mmCIF file of C-alpha atoms and ligand atoms in Angstrom:
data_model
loop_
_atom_site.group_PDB
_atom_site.id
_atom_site.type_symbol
_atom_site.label_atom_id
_atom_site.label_comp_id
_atom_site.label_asym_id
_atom_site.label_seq_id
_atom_site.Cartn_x
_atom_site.Cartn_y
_atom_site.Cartn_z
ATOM 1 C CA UNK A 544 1.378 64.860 -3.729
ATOM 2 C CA UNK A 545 2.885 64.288 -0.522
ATOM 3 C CA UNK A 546 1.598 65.944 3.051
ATOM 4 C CA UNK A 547 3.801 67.119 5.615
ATOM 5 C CA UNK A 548 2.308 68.022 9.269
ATOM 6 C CA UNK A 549 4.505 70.178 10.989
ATOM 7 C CA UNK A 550 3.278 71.041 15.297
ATOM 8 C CA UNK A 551 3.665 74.732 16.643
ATOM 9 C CA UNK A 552 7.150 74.900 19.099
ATOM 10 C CA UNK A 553 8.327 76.978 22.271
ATOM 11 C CA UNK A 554 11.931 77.628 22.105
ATOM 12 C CA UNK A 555 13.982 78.560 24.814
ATOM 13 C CA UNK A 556 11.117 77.607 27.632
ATOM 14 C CA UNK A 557 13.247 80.499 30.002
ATOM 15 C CA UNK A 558 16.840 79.469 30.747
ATOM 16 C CA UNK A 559 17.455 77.039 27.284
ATOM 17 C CA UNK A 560 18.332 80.154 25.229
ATOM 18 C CA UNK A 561 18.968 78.593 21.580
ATOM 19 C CA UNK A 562 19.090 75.236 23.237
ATOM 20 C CA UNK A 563 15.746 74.156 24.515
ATOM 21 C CA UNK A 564 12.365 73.827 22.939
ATOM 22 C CA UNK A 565 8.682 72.214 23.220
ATOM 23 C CA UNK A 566 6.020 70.972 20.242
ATOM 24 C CA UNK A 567 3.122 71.889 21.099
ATOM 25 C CA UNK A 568 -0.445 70.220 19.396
ATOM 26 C CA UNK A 569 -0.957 73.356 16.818
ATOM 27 C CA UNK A 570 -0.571 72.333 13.335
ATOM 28 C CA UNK A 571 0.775 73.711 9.586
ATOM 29 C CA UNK A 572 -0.169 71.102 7.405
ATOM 30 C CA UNK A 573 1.197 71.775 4.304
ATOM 31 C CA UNK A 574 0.954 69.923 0.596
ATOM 32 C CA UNK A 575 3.583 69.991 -2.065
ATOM 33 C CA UNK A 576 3.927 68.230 -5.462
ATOM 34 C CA UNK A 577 5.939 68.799 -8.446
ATOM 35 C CA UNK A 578 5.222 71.105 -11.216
ATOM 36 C CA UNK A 579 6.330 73.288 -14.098
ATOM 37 C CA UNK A 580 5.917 76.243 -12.290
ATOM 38 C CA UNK A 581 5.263 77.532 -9.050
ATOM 39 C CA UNK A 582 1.339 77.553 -7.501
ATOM 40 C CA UNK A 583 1.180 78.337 -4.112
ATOM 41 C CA UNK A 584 -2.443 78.911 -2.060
ATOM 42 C CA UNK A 585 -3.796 79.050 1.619
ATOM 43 C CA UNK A 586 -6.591 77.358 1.912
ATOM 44 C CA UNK A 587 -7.864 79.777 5.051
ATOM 45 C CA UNK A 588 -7.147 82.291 2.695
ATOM 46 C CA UNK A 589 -4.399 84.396 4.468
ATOM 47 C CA UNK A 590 -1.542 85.765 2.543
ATOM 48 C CA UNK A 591 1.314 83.699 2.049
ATOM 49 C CA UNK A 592 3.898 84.949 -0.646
ATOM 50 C CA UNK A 593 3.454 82.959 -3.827
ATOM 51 C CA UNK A 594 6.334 83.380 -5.878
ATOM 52 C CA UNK A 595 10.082 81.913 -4.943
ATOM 53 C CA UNK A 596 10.268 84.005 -1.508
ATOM 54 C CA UNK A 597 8.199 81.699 0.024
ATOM 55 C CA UNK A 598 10.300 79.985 2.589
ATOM 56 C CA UNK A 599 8.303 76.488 2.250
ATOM 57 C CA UNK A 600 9.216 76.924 -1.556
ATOM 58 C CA UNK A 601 12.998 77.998 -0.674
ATOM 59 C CA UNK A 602 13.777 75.170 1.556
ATOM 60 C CA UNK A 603 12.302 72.651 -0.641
ATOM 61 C CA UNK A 604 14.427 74.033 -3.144
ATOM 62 C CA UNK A 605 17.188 73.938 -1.602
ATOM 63 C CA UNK A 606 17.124 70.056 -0.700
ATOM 64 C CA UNK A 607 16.645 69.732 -4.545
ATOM 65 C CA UNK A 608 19.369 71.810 -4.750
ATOM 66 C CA UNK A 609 22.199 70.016 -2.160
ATOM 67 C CA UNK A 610 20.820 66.242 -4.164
ATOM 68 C CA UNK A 611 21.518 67.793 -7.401
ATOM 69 C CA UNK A 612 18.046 66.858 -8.447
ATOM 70 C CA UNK A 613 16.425 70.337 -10.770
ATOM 71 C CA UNK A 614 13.074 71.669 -9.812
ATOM 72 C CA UNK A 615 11.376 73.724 -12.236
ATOM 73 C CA UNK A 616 8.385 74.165 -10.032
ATOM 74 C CA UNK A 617 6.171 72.923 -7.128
ATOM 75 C CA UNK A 618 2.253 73.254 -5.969
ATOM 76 C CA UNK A 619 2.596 74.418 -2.305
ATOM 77 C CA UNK A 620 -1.010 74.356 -0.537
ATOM 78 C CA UNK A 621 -0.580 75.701 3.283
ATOM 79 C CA UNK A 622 -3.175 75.232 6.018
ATOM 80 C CA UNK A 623 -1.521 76.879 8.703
ATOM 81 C CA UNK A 624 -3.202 76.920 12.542
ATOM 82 C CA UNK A 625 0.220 78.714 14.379
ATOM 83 C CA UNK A 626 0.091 81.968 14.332
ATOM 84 C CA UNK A 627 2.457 84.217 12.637
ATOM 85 C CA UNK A 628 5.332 86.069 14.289
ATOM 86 C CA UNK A 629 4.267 85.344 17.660
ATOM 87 C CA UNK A 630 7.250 83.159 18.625
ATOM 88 C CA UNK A 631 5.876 79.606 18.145
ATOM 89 C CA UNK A 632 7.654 78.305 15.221
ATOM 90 C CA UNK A 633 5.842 79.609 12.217
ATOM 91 C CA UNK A 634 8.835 80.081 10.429
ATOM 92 C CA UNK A 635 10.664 77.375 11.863
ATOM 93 C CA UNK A 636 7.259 75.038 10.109
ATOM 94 C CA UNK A 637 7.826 76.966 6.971
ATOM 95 C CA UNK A 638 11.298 75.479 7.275
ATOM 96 C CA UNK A 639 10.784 71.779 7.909
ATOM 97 C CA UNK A 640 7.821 71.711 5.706
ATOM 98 C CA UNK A 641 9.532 72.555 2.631
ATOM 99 C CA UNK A 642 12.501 70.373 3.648
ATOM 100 C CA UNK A 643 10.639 67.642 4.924
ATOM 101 C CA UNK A 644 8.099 67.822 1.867
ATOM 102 C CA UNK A 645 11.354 68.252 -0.407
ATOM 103 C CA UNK A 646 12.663 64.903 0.835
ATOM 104 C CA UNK A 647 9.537 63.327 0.188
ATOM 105 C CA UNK A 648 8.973 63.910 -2.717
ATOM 106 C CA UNK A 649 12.445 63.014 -4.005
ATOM 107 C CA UNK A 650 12.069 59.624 -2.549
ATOM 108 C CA UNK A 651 13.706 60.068 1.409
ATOM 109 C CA UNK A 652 17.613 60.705 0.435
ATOM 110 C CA UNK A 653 18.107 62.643 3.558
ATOM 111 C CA UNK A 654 17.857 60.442 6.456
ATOM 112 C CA UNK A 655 16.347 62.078 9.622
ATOM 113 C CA UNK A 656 19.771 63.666 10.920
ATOM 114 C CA UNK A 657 20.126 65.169 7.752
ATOM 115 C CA UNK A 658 16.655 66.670 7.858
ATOM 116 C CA UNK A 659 17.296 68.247 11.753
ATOM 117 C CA UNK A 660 21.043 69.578 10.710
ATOM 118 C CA UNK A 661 19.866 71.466 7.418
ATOM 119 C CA UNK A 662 16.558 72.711 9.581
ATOM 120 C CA UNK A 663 18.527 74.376 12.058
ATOM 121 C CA UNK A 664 21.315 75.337 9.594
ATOM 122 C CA UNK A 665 18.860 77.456 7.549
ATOM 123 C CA UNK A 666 17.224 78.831 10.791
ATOM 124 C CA UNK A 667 20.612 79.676 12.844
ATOM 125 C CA UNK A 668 19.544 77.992 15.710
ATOM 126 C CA UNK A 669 18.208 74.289 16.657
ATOM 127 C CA UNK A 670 15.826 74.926 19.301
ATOM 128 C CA UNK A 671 12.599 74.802 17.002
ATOM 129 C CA UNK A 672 13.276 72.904 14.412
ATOM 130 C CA UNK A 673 14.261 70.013 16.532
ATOM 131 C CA UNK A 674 11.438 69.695 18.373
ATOM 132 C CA UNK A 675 9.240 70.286 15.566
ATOM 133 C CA UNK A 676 10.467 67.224 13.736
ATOM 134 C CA UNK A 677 10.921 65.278 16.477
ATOM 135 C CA UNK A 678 8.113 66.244 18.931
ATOM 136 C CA UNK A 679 8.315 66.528 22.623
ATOM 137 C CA UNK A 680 10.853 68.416 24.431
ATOM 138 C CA UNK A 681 13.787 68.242 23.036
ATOM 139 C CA UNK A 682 17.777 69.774 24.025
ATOM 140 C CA UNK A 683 19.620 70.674 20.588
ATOM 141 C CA UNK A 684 22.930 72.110 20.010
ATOM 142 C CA UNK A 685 23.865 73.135 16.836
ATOM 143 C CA UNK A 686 27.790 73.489 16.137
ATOM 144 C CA UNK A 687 29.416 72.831 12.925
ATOM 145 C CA UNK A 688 26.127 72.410 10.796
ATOM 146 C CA UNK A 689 25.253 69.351 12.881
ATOM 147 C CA UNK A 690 23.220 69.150 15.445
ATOM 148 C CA UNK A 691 23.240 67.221 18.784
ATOM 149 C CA UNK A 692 19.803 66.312 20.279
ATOM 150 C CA UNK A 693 18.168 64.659 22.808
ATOM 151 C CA UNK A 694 14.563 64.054 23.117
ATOM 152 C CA UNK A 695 13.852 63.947 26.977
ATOM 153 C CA UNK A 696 10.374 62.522 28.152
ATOM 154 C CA UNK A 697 8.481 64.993 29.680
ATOM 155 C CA UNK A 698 6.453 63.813 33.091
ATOM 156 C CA UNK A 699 2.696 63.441 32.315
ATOM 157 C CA UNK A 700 1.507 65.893 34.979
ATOM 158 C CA UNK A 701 1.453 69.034 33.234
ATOM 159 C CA UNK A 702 0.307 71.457 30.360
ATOM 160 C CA UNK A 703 1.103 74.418 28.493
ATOM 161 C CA UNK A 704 -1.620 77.691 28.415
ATOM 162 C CA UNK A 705 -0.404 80.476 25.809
ATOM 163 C CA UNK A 706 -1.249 83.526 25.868
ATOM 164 C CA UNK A 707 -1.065 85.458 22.828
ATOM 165 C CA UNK A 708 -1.060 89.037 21.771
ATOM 166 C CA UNK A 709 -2.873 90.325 18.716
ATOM 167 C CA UNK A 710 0.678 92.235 17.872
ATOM 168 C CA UNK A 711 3.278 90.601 16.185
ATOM 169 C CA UNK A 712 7.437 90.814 16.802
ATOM 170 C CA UNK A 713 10.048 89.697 14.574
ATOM 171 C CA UNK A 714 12.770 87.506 15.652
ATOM 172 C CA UNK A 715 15.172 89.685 14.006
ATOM 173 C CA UNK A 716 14.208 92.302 16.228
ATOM 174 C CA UNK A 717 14.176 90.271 19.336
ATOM 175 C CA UNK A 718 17.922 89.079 18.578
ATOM 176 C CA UNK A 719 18.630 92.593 17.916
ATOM 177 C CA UNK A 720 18.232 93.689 21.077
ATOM 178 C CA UNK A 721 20.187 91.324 22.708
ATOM 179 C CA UNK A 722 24.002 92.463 24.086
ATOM 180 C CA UNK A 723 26.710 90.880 22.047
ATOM 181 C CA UNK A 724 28.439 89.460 25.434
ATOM 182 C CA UNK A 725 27.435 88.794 28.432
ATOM 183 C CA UNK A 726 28.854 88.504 32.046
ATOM 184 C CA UNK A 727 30.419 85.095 33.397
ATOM 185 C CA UNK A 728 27.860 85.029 36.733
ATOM 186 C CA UNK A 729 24.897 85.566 34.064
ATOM 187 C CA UNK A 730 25.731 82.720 32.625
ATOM 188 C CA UNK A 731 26.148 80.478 35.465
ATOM 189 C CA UNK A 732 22.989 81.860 36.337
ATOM 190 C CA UNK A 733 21.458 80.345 32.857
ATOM 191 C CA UNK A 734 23.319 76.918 32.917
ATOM 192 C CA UNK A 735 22.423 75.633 36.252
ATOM 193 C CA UNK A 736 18.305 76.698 35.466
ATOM 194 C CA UNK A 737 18.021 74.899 31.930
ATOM 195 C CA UNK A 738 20.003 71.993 33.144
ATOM 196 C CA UNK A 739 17.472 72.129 36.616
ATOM 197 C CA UNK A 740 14.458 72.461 33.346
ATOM 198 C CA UNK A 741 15.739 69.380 31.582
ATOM 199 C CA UNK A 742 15.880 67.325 34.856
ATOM 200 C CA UNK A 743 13.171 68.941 36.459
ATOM 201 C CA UNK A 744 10.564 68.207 33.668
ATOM 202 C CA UNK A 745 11.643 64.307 33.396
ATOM 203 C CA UNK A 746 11.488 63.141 37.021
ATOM 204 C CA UNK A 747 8.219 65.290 37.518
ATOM 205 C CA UNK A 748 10.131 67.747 40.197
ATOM 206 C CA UNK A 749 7.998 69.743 39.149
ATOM 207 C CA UNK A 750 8.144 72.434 42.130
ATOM 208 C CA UNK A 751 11.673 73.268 40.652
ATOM 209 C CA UNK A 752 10.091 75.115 37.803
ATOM 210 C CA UNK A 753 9.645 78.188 38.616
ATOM 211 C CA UNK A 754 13.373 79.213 39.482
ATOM 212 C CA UNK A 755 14.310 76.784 36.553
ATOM 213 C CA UNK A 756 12.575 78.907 33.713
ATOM 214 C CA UNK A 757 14.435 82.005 35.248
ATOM 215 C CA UNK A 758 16.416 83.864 32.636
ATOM 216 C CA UNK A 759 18.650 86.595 32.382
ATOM 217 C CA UNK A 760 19.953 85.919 28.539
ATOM 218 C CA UNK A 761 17.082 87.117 26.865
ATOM 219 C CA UNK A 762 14.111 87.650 28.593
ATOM 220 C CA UNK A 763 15.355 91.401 30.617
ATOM 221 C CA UNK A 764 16.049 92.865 26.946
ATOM 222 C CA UNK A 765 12.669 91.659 25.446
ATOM 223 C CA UNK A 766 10.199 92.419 27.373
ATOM 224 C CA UNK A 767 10.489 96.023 26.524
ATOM 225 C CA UNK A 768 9.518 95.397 23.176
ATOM 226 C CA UNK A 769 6.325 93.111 24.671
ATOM 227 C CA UNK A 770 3.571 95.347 25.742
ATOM 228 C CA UNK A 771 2.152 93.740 29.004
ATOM 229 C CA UNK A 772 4.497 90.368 28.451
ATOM 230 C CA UNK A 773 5.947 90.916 32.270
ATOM 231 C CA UNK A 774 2.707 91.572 33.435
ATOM 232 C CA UNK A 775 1.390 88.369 31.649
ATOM 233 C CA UNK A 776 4.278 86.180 33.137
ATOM 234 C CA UNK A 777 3.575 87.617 36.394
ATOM 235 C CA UNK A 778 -0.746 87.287 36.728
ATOM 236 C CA UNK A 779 -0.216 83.792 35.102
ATOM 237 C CA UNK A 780 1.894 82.617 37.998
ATOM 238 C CA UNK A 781 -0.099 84.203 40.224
ATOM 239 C CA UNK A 782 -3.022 81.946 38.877
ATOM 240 C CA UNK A 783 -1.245 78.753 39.807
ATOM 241 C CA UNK A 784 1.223 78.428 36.761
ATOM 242 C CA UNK A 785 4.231 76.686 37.642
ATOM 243 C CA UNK A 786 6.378 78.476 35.724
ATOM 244 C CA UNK A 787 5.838 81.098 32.892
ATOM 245 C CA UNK A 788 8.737 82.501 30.555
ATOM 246 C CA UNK A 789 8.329 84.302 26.604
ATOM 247 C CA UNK A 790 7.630 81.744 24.031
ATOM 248 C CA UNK A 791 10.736 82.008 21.532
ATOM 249 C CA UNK A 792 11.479 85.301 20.562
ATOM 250 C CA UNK A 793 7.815 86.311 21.839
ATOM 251 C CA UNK A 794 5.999 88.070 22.094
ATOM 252 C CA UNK A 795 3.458 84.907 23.208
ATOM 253 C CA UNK A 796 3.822 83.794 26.727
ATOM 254 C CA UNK A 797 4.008 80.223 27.788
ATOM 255 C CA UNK A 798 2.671 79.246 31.567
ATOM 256 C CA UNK A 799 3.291 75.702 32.514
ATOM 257 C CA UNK A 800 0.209 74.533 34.243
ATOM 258 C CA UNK A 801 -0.618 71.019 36.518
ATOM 259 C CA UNK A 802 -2.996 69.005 34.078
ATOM 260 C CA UNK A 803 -5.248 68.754 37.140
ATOM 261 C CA UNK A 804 -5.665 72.057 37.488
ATOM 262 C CA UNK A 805 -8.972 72.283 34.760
ATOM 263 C CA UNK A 806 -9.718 75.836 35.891
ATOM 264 C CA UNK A 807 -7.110 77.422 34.698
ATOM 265 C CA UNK A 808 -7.591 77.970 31.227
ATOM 266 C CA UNK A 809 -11.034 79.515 32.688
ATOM 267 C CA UNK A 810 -9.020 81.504 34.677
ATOM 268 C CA UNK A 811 -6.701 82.591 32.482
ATOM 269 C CA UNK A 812 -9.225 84.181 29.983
ATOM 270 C CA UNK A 813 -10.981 85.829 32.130
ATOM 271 C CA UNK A 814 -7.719 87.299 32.932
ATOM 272 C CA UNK A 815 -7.280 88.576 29.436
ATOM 273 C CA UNK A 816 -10.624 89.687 28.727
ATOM 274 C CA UNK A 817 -10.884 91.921 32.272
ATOM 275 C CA UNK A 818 -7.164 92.958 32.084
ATOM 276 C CA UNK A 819 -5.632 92.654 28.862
ATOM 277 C CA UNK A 820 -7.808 93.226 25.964
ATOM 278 C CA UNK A 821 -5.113 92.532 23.588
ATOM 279 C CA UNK A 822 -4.183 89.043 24.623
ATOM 280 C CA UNK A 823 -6.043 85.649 24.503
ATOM 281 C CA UNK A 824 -5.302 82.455 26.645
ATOM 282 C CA UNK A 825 -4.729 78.852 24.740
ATOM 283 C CA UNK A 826 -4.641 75.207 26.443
ATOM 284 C CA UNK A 827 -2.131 73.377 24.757
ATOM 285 C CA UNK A 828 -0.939 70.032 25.309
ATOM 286 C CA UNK A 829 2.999 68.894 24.453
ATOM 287 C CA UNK A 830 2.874 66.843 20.759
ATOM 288 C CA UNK A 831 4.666 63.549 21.490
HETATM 289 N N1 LIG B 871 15.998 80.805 20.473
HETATM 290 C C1 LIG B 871 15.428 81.704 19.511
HETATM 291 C C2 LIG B 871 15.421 83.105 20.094
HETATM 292 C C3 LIG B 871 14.036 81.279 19.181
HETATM 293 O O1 LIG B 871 15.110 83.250 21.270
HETATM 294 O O2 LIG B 871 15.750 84.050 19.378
HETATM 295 C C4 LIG B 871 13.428 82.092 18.080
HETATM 296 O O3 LIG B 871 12.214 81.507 17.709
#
């Protein structure tokens, strides 16, 4: 049996569209072995799909697949904290559980590059994945099947408070509503901000956050299918955040708070429970 511990993520953190993401301290932990057939269980009892659907299962099986090494079953156990289809990686664990538990199991064959590139490959974009194996904040480009990464160190001074909504919204429907092309000042616009994030968040300029997390890739075509999400962004800045964007593909909301500041997790659910019934404010810290 082999254990595989896989943190929540925020991709995209505003201006990285596809490009930028955060591991938070949320945790899948998720337990595979070999067997004749296929046995999969939560132990918190939610529903996870137990036949060869399961995504865990699928991308184990696939890294049995691409070593040419057969599988005629495995006993998947899940334990899974990050909440489902609220645009912090649940899939994206899914993914680097089963590949991650895959390679394992068969005795490490695929060395850590190998792990990120088939990760992203099987999601379509790097910006979870990466930072889920990896920790920390992390800038990944995927091109080719291979991806390029950097794991920046981000300055001790701050936290992360999500808020999240008790509805859920697919990714597929989130890229679905994107336009197909977009216009050359848009994404100057873009560039300059996640470039001004990556910076910003290493040297601790940390008053360059707010414009930095500005957006205009994603975030205008989403929030139509978030009920409240602008609203959320704007109250949490109002409460001090220093910058606050839609986790992912949402519809969760990530503020970036000073650590100093205790109160504002305090703040920030009492916020929810006067305002907006259908939303509930987490502290996070980053996982290094
Ligand atoms: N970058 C991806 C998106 C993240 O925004 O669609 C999905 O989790």
């Amino acid at each position: 049996m082999v254990r595989v511990t896989v943190p929540a993520t925020s991709a995209n953190m505003g201006s990285g569209y596809d490009s930028i993401g955060i591991a938070l301290e949320l945790y899948n932990v998720i337990d595979l072995a070999e067997n004749d057939h296929i046995d999969i269980s939560d132990k918190n009892g939610q529903y996870v799909p137990q036949d060869e659907s399961n995504l865990i299962y699928q991308c184990a099986k696939r890294v049995y697949d691409e070593c040419g090494k057969p599988l005629s079953g495995l006993t998947i156990v899940e334990d899974c904290a990050i909440p489902q289809t609220r645009g912090l990686g649940s899939s994206s664990a899914c993914t680097v559980a089963g590949i991650m538990g895959a390679n394992m199991l068969l005795g490490e064959p695929l060395d850590r590059n190998a792990v990120i590139d088939l990760a992203a490959t099987i999601e379509g974009h790097p910006d979870n994945s990466t930072p889920a194996i990896l920790g920390g904040f992390c800038v990944a480009l995927l091109e080719n099947g291979h991806v390029h990464h950097v794991r920046v160190p981000v300055h001790g001074a701050i936290d992360f408070v999500v808020f999240i909504p008790d509805f859920q919204l697919s990714t597929e429907k989130a890229r679905a509503a994107l336009p197909k092309t977009i216009d050359h000042h848009d994404a100057v616009y873009n560039l300059a901000r996640a470039a001004l994030l990556a910076g910003s968040l290493t040297t601790g300029k940390l008053e360059n956050l707010d414009v930095a997390t500005g957006d205009c890739l994603h975030q205008p075509y989403r929030f139509g299918l978030i009920e409240n999400g602008e609203d959320i962004v704007r109250e949490a800045k109002k409460l001090g955040a220093l910058g606050a964007f839609i986790s992912g593909a949402g519809p969760s909301i990530v503020a970036i708070v000073y650590k100093g500041d205790r109160d504002y997790i305090t703040r920030a659910q009492e916020l929810c429970e006067k305002l907006y019934p259908h939303w509930k404010a987490v502290q996070l810290r980053c996982d290094e």
